[in-house]
Structure formats: structure tokens, C-alpha cells
Amino acid sequence: MNLLKLFLPFFIGIFVLGCSSKQPVFKIDQYVWPKESANPKFKAVRVIANSEEFPGKASGKNRLLQELVGDINVKWVDYRAIRIATDGRGKVYIAAPIAFKIQIIDFIQKEIRDIRFGSIMPCAIDVTKDGRIFIGNRSGGNVMEITEDKKVLWSYGRKVNDKDFEKLKAEKKFDVDGLYKDISDVLVYKNKLYVADQIFGRIDILTLDGKFITSIKKVPAPTAIAIDPQTEDIYAVSKFIGKVFIYDKDGNFKGELLEPGDNIWALNFPNGIDFDSEGHIYIVDIASNGFKVYDKKGTFLYYMGAQKPSVYLGGFNNPKDLVIDDKDRIYVLDAPNKRVVIFQYLGELYKKGRRDMTVDEPMLRW
């Protein structure tokens, strides 16, 4: 009996250790990357729909009452927005050309601010880490740098009118510098501004003070553009063609990726593109009601969405754009749902940030 009392804790310890080391069995999910859901690649961080939803912000009114009575102090994410950008330092910018405005979702001040214009229709937007704002103007057919107080610092280009455009089409002259018909995207990368026109099939490259450098011509209807941080290749996705076209940093054509279609892995009206720090390609697809992730060989890795319009977390309603910041946070513009949904890619950058996290500089807070 004494021997039993002596060895009983030892046997219990072996039993507990043996159970804890047993490998669990996971249910396979075809839309989880990788298959085992015990190793997820994304985490939902935040959903912002209106100015009362910032973390830690106290409201004096019931939110439902605010909506019912139309509280003028509550600003909602504009359902007409089509482009999104971020400085990665607490501000998210969305462009709503039909509303003649830019909205700034400010996580530092915990507010949503509108920059309203009289004639400028911001149809594309990007920003630098230090807050410089660059937009494409649908009404004027020009690209410009502006400030939050609506001061235009410089402007480049002009819109070709319909009569002149028909003449250019007849003469097959689509490489006229400084003329735009449909600015579809702008992108800041390493002190250069890239401007895509999906009608002229051109990507212009400017300095950040608006001086023309060069053009990449005969790009098939570029809807959105992104630059691979590893190779500096330029990727242009076309919603009309349903493919991605790749150019090197000097503008030489390298190849194409993906195919159009209504399958989950195909492109069905893609409207935005970006890269995470590990070089994965993210494409927001309006008709698929979500975003898709591929490697640089075009291998389909992941789909986030419900394959139909949805108001629930993990689903979207015809999302318009996405952008990824330098901490691998993914901002999805779910405009018809009046919200911005933020995810965290759980890659090496995130894991390193978690290991090195301090109180002064947390990874997932602003």
C-alpha cells in the first residue's frame, strides 16, 4: 500500500504527459489555408462602420436610437466608396467619387472625417506613411496631390473629351502623354507615383511632385495595380479581361496570371490587388463577394467570403477594394455594407512582431 502511494503520482504524471502529447485530429476545410484549421493564416481584427464604433469610445446615446433618429453626429462609411488606402499609422482613406469626397477613418482621434469637394471626384487614392495624399480625379481627368484642408499642391494631366477620344480611337493613338480617359488606380512606391488608365491601357510613372518620368503602354485595361515588394515587378489586374498582367520595373512585359471565370479560384470582376510581406497576391473580386489569395505562380491558396452577398463577418457584399499595410494588416472596403473590415495576416512578420511586442508599440493597436 505504501508502495502504491509512493508511485501513484509518478503513474499519473506519465498518463497526463502522454495525453497532452497526443496529436489532435482536425476537420479538413477546403477554404482554409493551409487545410488544418489549427494553423490559421488570418485573424479578424476590427470592423468599422461608423464613428461610434472605435474601440474604447464612449457614446452618450444608444446606437440603435442614433440610427433611427438619424443622429447627424454619427458618420458612416460611405456606401458609394470605390478605393481604399492607408498610411499604416492609424488612418484609413476611402475615395467616393460620386459623393465628391474622401473619408478619413482616424483610429488615433477615433473619428471619421469627410473631405468634401465642389468639383473634384476622387476615383483613386494612395497615401505615404507621412500623410501625403495622392488622388485621381474623375471629373478633370488629372492626378493631384492634396492636403486634408483641400489645398491642391500640384496637378498633372487632363481629361480627353469624347470628340477627341473618338478621333484618337480612329487614329489608334492611345499613347498620348498627359491625357486620361478613366483613371482607375494610383499607387505610391519608393518615391514614384503610378497612375493607371483602364481605357487608354497605360500606366504612367511620375515623381511625387508631379513630374512625368515614363509610361508603360499597351497594358490590357488595367483596373488596379500593385508592386511585388520582393521583385519590384508591377502587377496590373483587369476586371474586364479577368487576368493579371506582369511587367518588370522597367516596364517590360513578363507574362500573365490567372483566368476569368465564376469558379472560386478564377477571377470574376476583380477590382483591387495588393501583396503581403511574403509576396502572396491578394485580389478583391466583386462578383465573388470576397477576396482571393494566390502565390506568384498563380496557385490558388485561399478565399475569404460567402460566395454571395453577406453582412456577416467573413462575408462581404460586392467589396470594392483592399490594401495591405507594412504590418500585414489587410483592409477590405466592403462599401455596400458601409464598413471597412480589417484582417491580420498571421505570417512571419506578425509572429516576429508578437515576440518583440512592447507596451509602447503593440502590433495590433494604433
mmCIF file of C-alpha atoms in Angstrom:
data_model
loop_
_atom_site.group_PDB
_atom_site.id
_atom_site.type_symbol
_atom_site.label_atom_id
_atom_site.label_comp_id
_atom_site.label_asym_id
_atom_site.label_seq_id
_atom_site.Cartn_x
_atom_site.Cartn_y
_atom_site.Cartn_z
ATOM 1 C CA MET A 1 0.000 0.000 0.000
ATOM 2 C CA ASN A 2 2.871 2.324 0.853
ATOM 3 C CA LEU A 3 4.496 1.465 -2.462
ATOM 4 C CA LEU A 4 1.246 2.325 -4.262
ATOM 5 C CA LYS A 5 1.142 5.733 -2.574
ATOM 6 C CA LEU A 6 4.752 6.289 -3.468
ATOM 7 C CA PHE A 7 4.417 5.507 -7.216
ATOM 8 C CA LEU A 8 0.852 6.745 -7.814
ATOM 9 C CA PRO A 9 1.914 10.390 -8.573
ATOM 10 C CA PHE A 10 4.523 9.061 -10.990
ATOM 11 C CA PHE A 11 1.957 6.989 -12.926
ATOM 12 C CA ILE A 12 -0.472 9.927 -13.011
ATOM 13 C CA GLY A 13 2.288 12.181 -14.396
ATOM 14 C CA ILE A 14 3.042 9.696 -17.183
ATOM 15 C CA PHE A 15 -0.660 9.492 -18.041
ATOM 16 C CA VAL A 16 -1.085 13.277 -18.183
ATOM 17 C CA LEU A 17 2.058 13.809 -20.250
ATOM 18 C CA GLY A 18 1.037 11.070 -22.628
ATOM 19 C CA CYS A 19 -2.389 12.629 -23.184
ATOM 20 C CA SER A 20 -1.001 16.131 -23.660
ATOM 21 C CA SER A 21 1.458 14.999 -26.320
ATOM 22 C CA LYS A 22 -1.175 13.233 -28.429
ATOM 23 C CA GLN A 23 -1.687 14.898 -31.812
ATOM 24 C CA PRO A 24 -5.257 16.231 -32.247
ATOM 25 C CA VAL A 25 -7.334 15.363 -35.288
ATOM 26 C CA PHE A 26 -8.607 18.345 -37.277
ATOM 27 C CA LYS A 27 -11.550 18.627 -39.620
ATOM 28 C CA ILE A 28 -10.440 19.490 -43.139
ATOM 29 C CA ASP A 29 -11.901 22.683 -44.606
ATOM 30 C CA GLN A 30 -11.331 23.275 -48.330
ATOM 31 C CA TYR A 31 -11.271 27.054 -47.847
ATOM 32 C CA VAL A 32 -8.742 27.136 -45.019
ATOM 33 C CA TRP A 33 -5.133 27.774 -45.939
ATOM 34 C CA PRO A 34 -3.426 25.509 -45.079
ATOM 35 C CA LYS A 35 -6.022 22.733 -44.743
ATOM 36 C CA GLU A 36 -5.624 22.250 -40.989
ATOM 37 C CA SER A 37 -7.610 24.949 -39.212
ATOM 38 C CA ALA A 38 -5.206 24.668 -36.246
ATOM 39 C CA ASN A 39 -2.751 26.741 -38.282
ATOM 40 C CA PRO A 40 -4.867 29.683 -39.479
ATOM 41 C CA LYS A 41 -3.425 32.328 -41.783
ATOM 42 C CA PHE A 42 -5.792 35.194 -40.962
ATOM 43 C CA LYS A 43 -7.334 36.761 -37.918
ATOM 44 C CA ALA A 44 -10.199 39.258 -37.933
ATOM 45 C CA VAL A 45 -9.014 42.393 -36.166
ATOM 46 C CA ARG A 46 -11.694 45.025 -36.488
ATOM 47 C CA VAL A 47 -14.842 46.136 -38.275
ATOM 48 C CA ILE A 48 -15.601 49.842 -38.561
ATOM 49 C CA ALA A 49 -18.943 51.013 -39.922
ATOM 50 C CA ASN A 50 -19.473 54.339 -38.210
ATOM 51 C CA SER A 51 -17.856 56.927 -35.979
ATOM 52 C CA GLU A 52 -19.268 55.392 -32.783
ATOM 53 C CA GLU A 53 -17.566 52.025 -33.257
ATOM 54 C CA PHE A 54 -13.976 52.899 -32.438
ATOM 55 C CA PRO A 55 -12.520 50.789 -29.602
ATOM 56 C CA GLY A 56 -12.862 52.465 -26.233
ATOM 57 C CA LYS A 57 -15.052 55.286 -27.495
ATOM 58 C CA ALA A 58 -17.940 56.012 -25.152
ATOM 59 C CA SER A 59 -21.279 57.001 -26.633
ATOM 60 C CA GLY A 60 -23.926 59.031 -24.860
ATOM 61 C CA LYS A 61 -26.743 57.510 -26.919
ATOM 62 C CA ASN A 62 -27.916 54.066 -27.737
ATOM 63 C CA ARG A 63 -26.518 53.165 -31.177
ATOM 64 C CA LEU A 64 -29.854 51.884 -32.448
ATOM 65 C CA LEU A 65 -31.515 55.132 -31.356
ATOM 66 C CA GLN A 66 -28.804 57.101 -33.138
ATOM 67 C CA GLU A 67 -29.549 55.258 -36.360
ATOM 68 C CA LEU A 68 -33.319 55.581 -36.020
ATOM 69 C CA VAL A 69 -33.286 59.305 -35.366
ATOM 70 C CA GLY A 70 -30.548 59.988 -37.892
ATOM 71 C CA ASP A 71 -28.042 61.460 -35.465
ATOM 72 C CA ILE A 72 -26.033 63.970 -37.510
ATOM 73 C CA ASN A 73 -23.017 63.433 -35.263
ATOM 74 C CA VAL A 74 -22.624 59.836 -36.416
ATOM 75 C CA LYS A 75 -20.709 59.390 -39.686
ATOM 76 C CA TRP A 76 -20.991 56.129 -41.583
ATOM 77 C CA VAL A 77 -18.580 54.633 -44.064
ATOM 78 C CA ASP A 78 -19.909 55.796 -47.426
ATOM 79 C CA TYR A 79 -21.560 53.005 -49.409
ATOM 80 C CA ARG A 80 -20.506 54.728 -52.661
ATOM 81 C CA ALA A 81 -16.754 54.454 -51.956
ATOM 82 C CA ILE A 82 -14.649 52.558 -54.506
ATOM 83 C CA ARG A 83 -10.996 52.861 -53.388
ATOM 84 C CA ILE A 84 -9.125 52.497 -50.100
ATOM 85 C CA ALA A 85 -5.629 53.435 -48.856
ATOM 86 C CA THR A 86 -3.837 53.632 -45.518
ATOM 87 C CA ASP A 87 -0.727 55.204 -44.074
ATOM 88 C CA GLY A 88 -0.372 52.166 -41.796
ATOM 89 C CA ARG A 89 -0.135 54.525 -38.844
ATOM 90 C CA GLY A 90 -3.776 54.786 -37.841
ATOM 91 C CA LYS A 91 -5.501 56.490 -40.761
ATOM 92 C CA VAL A 92 -7.540 54.828 -43.491
ATOM 93 C CA TYR A 93 -8.619 56.843 -46.530
ATOM 94 C CA ILE A 94 -11.512 55.961 -48.817
ATOM 95 C CA ALA A 95 -12.462 57.656 -52.087
ATOM 96 C CA ALA A 96 -16.096 58.150 -53.096
ATOM 97 C CA PRO A 97 -16.190 59.914 -56.477
ATOM 98 C CA ILE A 98 -19.965 60.068 -56.832
ATOM 99 C CA ALA A 99 -20.146 61.745 -53.422
ATOM 100 C CA PHE A 100 -17.329 64.192 -54.340
ATOM 101 C CA LYS A 101 -15.453 63.309 -51.167
ATOM 102 C CA ILE A 102 -12.735 61.443 -49.329
ATOM 103 C CA GLN A 103 -13.396 59.910 -45.924
ATOM 104 C CA ILE A 104 -10.649 59.557 -43.335
ATOM 105 C CA ILE A 105 -11.156 56.837 -40.746
ATOM 106 C CA ASP A 106 -8.881 58.028 -37.961
ATOM 107 C CA PHE A 107 -8.107 55.441 -35.283
ATOM 108 C CA ILE A 108 -5.969 57.928 -33.355
ATOM 109 C CA GLN A 109 -8.640 60.598 -32.981
ATOM 110 C CA LYS A 110 -11.422 57.965 -33.054
ATOM 111 C CA GLU A 111 -13.457 59.734 -35.673
ATOM 112 C CA ILE A 112 -14.495 59.651 -39.327
ATOM 113 C CA ARG A 113 -13.882 62.900 -41.194
ATOM 114 C CA ASP A 114 -15.126 63.931 -44.615
ATOM 115 C CA ILE A 115 -13.114 65.957 -47.102
ATOM 116 C CA ARG A 116 -15.788 67.327 -49.430
ATOM 117 C CA PHE A 117 -15.101 68.867 -52.826
ATOM 118 C CA GLY A 118 -17.141 71.024 -55.148
ATOM 119 C CA SER A 119 -15.969 69.631 -58.484
ATOM 120 C CA ILE A 120 -13.239 67.057 -57.716
ATOM 121 C CA MET A 121 -14.361 63.423 -57.946
ATOM 122 C CA PRO A 122 -11.668 61.313 -56.211
ATOM 123 C CA CYS A 123 -11.777 57.967 -58.025
ATOM 124 C CA ALA A 124 -8.389 56.619 -56.893
ATOM 125 C CA ILE A 125 -6.258 57.283 -53.821
ATOM 126 C CA ASP A 126 -2.968 56.410 -52.172
ATOM 127 C CA VAL A 127 -1.020 57.918 -49.293
ATOM 128 C CA THR A 128 2.503 57.876 -47.910
ATOM 129 C CA LYS A 129 3.450 56.967 -44.348
ATOM 130 C CA ASP A 130 3.936 60.651 -43.563
ATOM 131 C CA GLY A 131 0.433 61.527 -44.744
ATOM 132 C CA ARG A 132 0.873 62.839 -48.297
ATOM 133 C CA ILE A 133 -2.379 62.248 -50.219
ATOM 134 C CA PHE A 134 -2.477 61.476 -53.962
ATOM 135 C CA ILE A 135 -5.730 61.110 -55.873
ATOM 136 C CA GLY A 136 -7.079 60.549 -59.350
ATOM 137 C CA ASN A 137 -9.823 62.984 -60.327
ATOM 138 C CA ARG A 138 -12.564 61.506 -62.498
ATOM 139 C CA SER A 139 -14.135 64.812 -63.449
ATOM 140 C CA GLY A 140 -10.923 66.560 -64.517
ATOM 141 C CA GLY A 141 -9.011 63.531 -65.760
ATOM 142 C CA ASN A 142 -5.978 64.548 -63.731
ATOM 143 C CA VAL A 143 -3.906 63.239 -60.845
ATOM 144 C CA MET A 144 -3.004 65.527 -57.968
ATOM 145 C CA GLU A 145 -1.560 65.831 -54.508
ATOM 146 C CA ILE A 146 -3.882 67.389 -51.951
ATOM 147 C CA THR A 147 -3.875 68.157 -48.240
ATOM 148 C CA GLU A 148 -6.561 67.404 -45.679
ATOM 149 C CA ASP A 149 -7.660 71.047 -45.855
ATOM 150 C CA LYS A 150 -8.304 70.578 -49.623
ATOM 151 C CA LYS A 151 -5.284 72.505 -50.857
ATOM 152 C CA VAL A 152 -4.082 71.249 -54.261
ATOM 153 C CA LEU A 153 -0.272 71.116 -54.201
ATOM 154 C CA TRP A 154 0.121 70.103 -57.834
ATOM 155 C CA SER A 155 -1.864 68.597 -60.691
ATOM 156 C CA TYR A 156 -0.846 66.595 -63.759
ATOM 157 C CA GLY A 157 -2.839 65.682 -66.879
ATOM 158 C CA ARG A 158 -6.275 66.454 -68.210
ATOM 159 C CA LYS A 159 -9.329 64.554 -69.356
ATOM 160 C CA VAL A 160 -9.810 63.961 -73.069
ATOM 161 C CA ASN A 161 -13.301 64.862 -74.242
ATOM 162 C CA ASP A 162 -15.496 62.402 -76.093
ATOM 163 C CA LYS A 163 -14.987 64.015 -79.520
ATOM 164 C CA ASP A 164 -11.205 63.972 -79.254
ATOM 165 C CA PHE A 165 -11.320 60.463 -77.819
ATOM 166 C CA GLU A 166 -13.238 59.171 -80.841
ATOM 167 C CA LYS A 167 -10.646 60.808 -83.094
ATOM 168 C CA LEU A 168 -7.813 59.158 -81.146
ATOM 169 C CA LYS A 169 -9.559 55.802 -81.429
ATOM 170 C CA ALA A 170 -9.942 56.208 -85.168
ATOM 171 C CA GLU A 171 -6.246 57.036 -85.479
ATOM 172 C CA LYS A 172 -5.324 54.308 -82.931
ATOM 173 C CA LYS A 173 -3.380 56.791 -80.835
ATOM 174 C CA PHE A 174 -3.675 55.681 -77.242
ATOM 175 C CA ASP A 175 -0.209 56.654 -76.061
ATOM 176 C CA VAL A 176 -0.718 60.419 -75.747
ATOM 177 C CA ASP A 177 1.116 61.582 -72.642
ATOM 178 C CA GLY A 178 -0.824 63.676 -70.161
ATOM 179 C CA LEU A 179 -4.278 62.688 -71.405
ATOM 180 C CA TYR A 180 -6.584 60.467 -69.365
ATOM 181 C CA LYS A 181 -9.992 58.965 -70.031
ATOM 182 C CA ASP A 182 -10.583 56.762 -66.974
ATOM 183 C CA ILE A 183 -8.074 56.873 -64.113
ATOM 184 C CA SER A 184 -8.669 53.563 -62.353
ATOM 185 C CA ASP A 185 -5.907 53.470 -59.729
ATOM 186 C CA VAL A 186 -2.948 55.345 -58.266
ATOM 187 C CA LEU A 187 -0.084 53.783 -56.334
ATOM 188 C CA VAL A 188 2.844 55.230 -54.387
ATOM 189 C CA TYR A 189 6.003 53.128 -54.321
ATOM 190 C CA LYS A 190 9.534 54.261 -53.472
ATOM 191 C CA ASN A 191 9.142 57.952 -54.286
ATOM 192 C CA LYS A 192 7.234 57.298 -57.504
ATOM 193 C CA LEU A 193 3.569 57.625 -58.338
ATOM 194 C CA TYR A 194 1.985 55.078 -60.679
ATOM 195 C CA VAL A 195 -1.225 56.084 -62.474
ATOM 196 C CA ALA A 196 -3.395 53.526 -64.311
ATOM 197 C CA ASP A 197 -5.894 54.405 -67.040
ATOM 198 C CA GLN A 198 -8.001 51.392 -67.958
ATOM 199 C CA ILE A 199 -9.403 52.913 -71.171
ATOM 200 C CA PHE A 200 -6.107 54.102 -72.639
ATOM 201 C CA GLY A 201 -4.394 50.922 -71.393
ATOM 202 C CA ARG A 202 -1.498 52.767 -69.845
ATOM 203 C CA ILE A 203 0.405 53.070 -66.570
ATOM 204 C CA ASP A 204 2.150 56.430 -66.167
ATOM 205 C CA ILE A 205 5.027 56.840 -63.749
ATOM 206 C CA LEU A 206 5.508 60.252 -62.118
ATOM 207 C CA THR A 207 7.674 61.755 -59.431
ATOM 208 C CA LEU A 208 5.916 62.599 -56.173
ATOM 209 C CA ASP A 209 5.890 66.256 -57.181
ATOM 210 C CA GLY A 210 4.025 65.529 -60.403
ATOM 211 C CA LYS A 211 6.810 65.356 -62.994
ATOM 212 C CA PHE A 212 6.348 62.809 -65.771
ATOM 213 C CA ILE A 213 9.003 60.050 -65.952
ATOM 214 C CA THR A 214 7.745 57.398 -68.376
ATOM 215 C CA SER A 215 4.783 55.236 -69.390
ATOM 216 C CA ILE A 216 4.095 51.538 -69.654
ATOM 217 C CA LYS A 217 1.881 51.298 -72.729
ATOM 218 C CA LYS A 218 -0.464 48.705 -74.195
ATOM 219 C CA VAL A 219 -1.412 47.380 -70.769
ATOM 220 C CA PRO A 220 -4.698 45.458 -71.186
ATOM 221 C CA ALA A 221 -7.339 47.555 -69.368
ATOM 222 C CA PRO A 222 -5.566 47.936 -66.005
ATOM 223 C CA THR A 223 -8.198 48.267 -63.264
ATOM 224 C CA ALA A 224 -5.831 48.150 -60.289
ATOM 225 C CA ILE A 225 -2.075 47.948 -59.811
ATOM 226 C CA ALA A 226 0.358 46.692 -57.172
ATOM 227 C CA ILE A 227 4.113 46.155 -56.891
ATOM 228 C CA ASP A 228 5.701 42.962 -55.629
ATOM 229 C CA PRO A 229 7.897 44.037 -52.669
ATOM 230 C CA GLN A 230 10.352 41.214 -53.356
ATOM 231 C CA THR A 231 10.980 41.662 -57.101
ATOM 232 C CA GLU A 232 9.528 45.158 -57.719
ATOM 233 C CA ASP A 233 7.559 43.730 -60.643
ATOM 234 C CA ILE A 234 4.388 45.645 -61.484
ATOM 235 C CA TYR A 235 1.117 43.690 -61.435
ATOM 236 C CA ALA A 236 -1.990 45.027 -63.204
ATOM 237 C CA VAL A 237 -5.338 43.271 -62.791
ATOM 238 C CA SER A 238 -8.151 43.845 -65.285
ATOM 239 C CA LYS A 239 -11.780 43.398 -64.302
ATOM 240 C CA PHE A 240 -12.785 43.408 -67.980
ATOM 241 C CA ILE A 241 -10.370 40.650 -69.004
ATOM 242 C CA GLY A 242 -10.137 38.694 -65.749
ATOM 243 C CA LYS A 243 -6.357 38.338 -65.756
ATOM 244 C CA VAL A 244 -3.240 39.751 -64.109
ATOM 245 C CA PHE A 245 -0.510 41.173 -66.346
ATOM 246 C CA ILE A 246 3.068 41.431 -65.073
ATOM 247 C CA TYR A 247 5.778 43.936 -66.013
ATOM 248 C CA ASP A 248 9.275 44.377 -64.661
ATOM 249 C CA LYS A 249 10.281 47.649 -63.000
ATOM 250 C CA ASP A 250 11.454 48.990 -66.382
ATOM 251 C CA GLY A 251 8.050 48.337 -67.949
ATOM 252 C CA ASN A 252 8.939 45.224 -69.950
ATOM 253 C CA PHE A 253 6.159 42.649 -70.225
ATOM 254 C CA LYS A 254 6.916 39.413 -68.337
ATOM 255 C CA GLY A 255 3.735 37.377 -68.535
ATOM 256 C CA GLU A 256 0.210 36.916 -67.259
ATOM 257 C CA LEU A 257 -1.535 35.037 -64.465
ATOM 258 C CA LEU A 258 -4.957 33.525 -63.791
ATOM 259 C CA GLU A 259 -8.070 33.131 -65.905
ATOM 260 C CA PRO A 260 -11.568 34.614 -65.925
ATOM 261 C CA GLY A 261 -14.497 32.527 -64.706
ATOM 262 C CA ASP A 262 -17.063 32.017 -61.994
ATOM 263 C CA ASN A 263 -15.166 29.234 -60.206
ATOM 264 C CA ILE A 264 -13.903 30.014 -56.736
ATOM 265 C CA TRP A 265 -10.265 30.083 -57.915
ATOM 266 C CA ALA A 266 -10.903 32.194 -61.049
ATOM 267 C CA LEU A 267 -11.293 35.953 -61.468
ATOM 268 C CA ASN A 268 -14.852 37.173 -61.799
ATOM 269 C CA PHE A 269 -14.777 41.006 -61.984
ATOM 270 C CA PRO A 270 -11.624 41.684 -59.917
ATOM 271 C CA ASN A 271 -11.266 45.264 -58.741
ATOM 272 C CA GLY A 272 -8.268 45.520 -56.373
ATOM 273 C CA ILE A 273 -4.856 43.926 -55.865
ATOM 274 C CA ASP A 274 -2.044 44.026 -53.307
ATOM 275 C CA PHE A 275 0.794 41.987 -51.771
ATOM 276 C CA ASP A 276 1.652 40.949 -48.240
ATOM 277 C CA SER A 277 5.254 40.971 -46.988
ATOM 278 C CA GLU A 278 5.793 37.369 -48.110
ATOM 279 C CA GLY A 279 4.763 38.017 -51.704
ATOM 280 C CA HIS A 280 1.282 36.480 -51.716
ATOM 281 C CA ILE A 281 -1.130 38.125 -54.150
ATOM 282 C CA TYR A 282 -4.476 39.338 -52.792
ATOM 283 C CA ILE A 283 -7.283 40.187 -55.210
ATOM 284 C CA VAL A 284 -10.658 41.556 -54.225
ATOM 285 C CA ASP A 285 -13.324 40.142 -56.529
ATOM 286 C CA ILE A 286 -16.630 41.991 -56.683
ATOM 287 C CA ALA A 287 -18.741 39.243 -58.274
ATOM 288 C CA SER A 288 -17.295 36.582 -55.954
ATOM 289 C CA ASN A 289 -18.184 38.709 -52.915
ATOM 290 C CA GLY A 290 -14.782 38.285 -51.290
ATOM 291 C CA PHE A 291 -11.049 38.287 -51.754
ATOM 292 C CA LYS A 292 -8.723 35.579 -53.031
ATOM 293 C CA VAL A 293 -5.094 34.773 -52.310
ATOM 294 C CA TYR A 294 -2.587 33.298 -54.787
ATOM 295 C CA ASP A 295 1.107 32.629 -54.923
ATOM 296 C CA LYS A 296 3.218 34.200 -57.666
ATOM 297 C CA LYS A 297 2.805 31.130 -59.862
ATOM 298 C CA GLY A 298 -0.942 31.712 -59.847
ATOM 299 C CA THR A 299 -1.715 28.846 -57.477
ATOM 300 C CA PHE A 300 -4.990 29.438 -55.655
ATOM 301 C CA LEU A 301 -4.454 29.404 -51.892
ATOM 302 C CA TYR A 302 -7.461 30.889 -50.148
ATOM 303 C CA TYR A 303 -10.864 32.517 -50.494
ATOM 304 C CA MET A 304 -12.417 34.766 -47.861
ATOM 305 C CA GLY A 305 -16.121 35.330 -48.394
ATOM 306 C CA ALA A 306 -19.501 33.618 -48.553
ATOM 307 C CA GLN A 307 -19.777 33.371 -52.379
ATOM 308 C CA LYS A 308 -22.914 35.500 -52.092
ATOM 309 C CA PRO A 309 -23.695 38.920 -50.609
ATOM 310 C CA SER A 310 -23.422 38.749 -46.831
ATOM 311 C CA VAL A 311 -23.492 41.120 -43.864
ATOM 312 C CA TYR A 312 -21.782 38.646 -41.527
ATOM 313 C CA LEU A 313 -18.100 38.715 -40.538
ATOM 314 C CA GLY A 314 -16.160 36.692 -43.086
ATOM 315 C CA GLY A 315 -18.667 37.605 -45.787
ATOM 316 C CA PHE A 316 -18.901 40.700 -47.981
ATOM 317 C CA ASN A 317 -21.360 42.467 -50.264
ATOM 318 C CA ASN A 318 -19.644 43.295 -53.563
ATOM 319 C CA PRO A 319 -16.406 44.529 -51.922
ATOM 320 C CA LYS A 320 -14.663 47.227 -53.931
ATOM 321 C CA ASP A 321 -11.000 47.286 -52.921
ATOM 322 C CA LEU A 322 -8.339 46.204 -50.444
ATOM 323 C CA VAL A 323 -4.969 47.445 -49.251
ATOM 324 C CA ILE A 324 -2.258 45.857 -47.078
ATOM 325 C CA ASP A 325 -0.044 47.921 -44.777
ATOM 326 C CA ASP A 326 3.560 47.315 -43.721
ATOM 327 C CA LYS A 327 2.418 45.184 -40.763
ATOM 328 C CA ASP A 328 0.436 42.819 -42.994
ATOM 329 C CA ARG A 329 -2.929 44.187 -41.921
ATOM 330 C CA ILE A 330 -5.498 43.753 -44.694
ATOM 331 C CA TYR A 331 -8.135 46.482 -45.067
ATOM 332 C CA VAL A 332 -11.156 45.454 -47.143
ATOM 333 C CA LEU A 333 -13.543 48.124 -48.406
ATOM 334 C CA ASP A 334 -16.947 46.474 -48.009
ATOM 335 C CA ALA A 335 -18.707 49.631 -49.170
ATOM 336 C CA PRO A 336 -22.265 48.368 -49.848
ATOM 337 C CA ASN A 337 -22.254 47.129 -46.227
ATOM 338 C CA LYS A 338 -20.995 50.576 -45.139
ATOM 339 C CA ARG A 339 -17.916 49.188 -43.441
ATOM 340 C CA VAL A 340 -14.201 48.548 -43.545
ATOM 341 C CA VAL A 341 -13.129 45.092 -42.374
ATOM 342 C CA ILE A 342 -9.558 44.617 -41.125
ATOM 343 C CA PHE A 343 -7.735 41.286 -41.002
ATOM 344 C CA GLN A 344 -4.245 40.349 -39.869
ATOM 345 C CA TYR A 345 -2.144 38.003 -41.986
ATOM 346 C CA LEU A 346 -0.507 35.685 -39.457
ATOM 347 C CA GLY A 347 2.837 35.318 -41.214
ATOM 348 C CA GLU A 348 6.405 35.699 -40.068
ATOM 349 C CA LEU A 349 6.149 39.478 -39.805
ATOM 350 C CA TYR A 350 3.237 39.149 -37.398
ATOM 351 C CA LYS A 351 4.918 36.392 -35.373
ATOM 352 C CA LYS A 352 8.100 38.423 -35.046
ATOM 353 C CA GLY A 353 6.043 41.430 -34.003
ATOM 354 C CA ARG A 354 4.321 39.390 -31.320
ATOM 355 C CA ARG A 355 7.655 38.182 -29.982
ATOM 356 C CA ASP A 356 9.085 41.692 -29.950
ATOM 357 C CA MET A 357 5.907 43.427 -28.778
ATOM 358 C CA THR A 358 6.260 46.116 -26.131
ATOM 359 C CA VAL A 359 3.688 48.212 -24.341
ATOM 360 C CA ASP A 360 4.813 51.263 -26.337
ATOM 361 C CA GLU A 361 4.492 49.629 -29.748
ATOM 362 C CA PRO A 362 1.894 46.860 -29.832
ATOM 363 C CA MET A 363 1.381 45.080 -33.128
ATOM 364 C CA LEU A 364 -2.362 45.306 -33.472
ATOM 365 C CA ARG A 365 -3.174 48.652 -31.881
ATOM 366 C CA TRP A 366 -2.916 52.215 -33.033
#
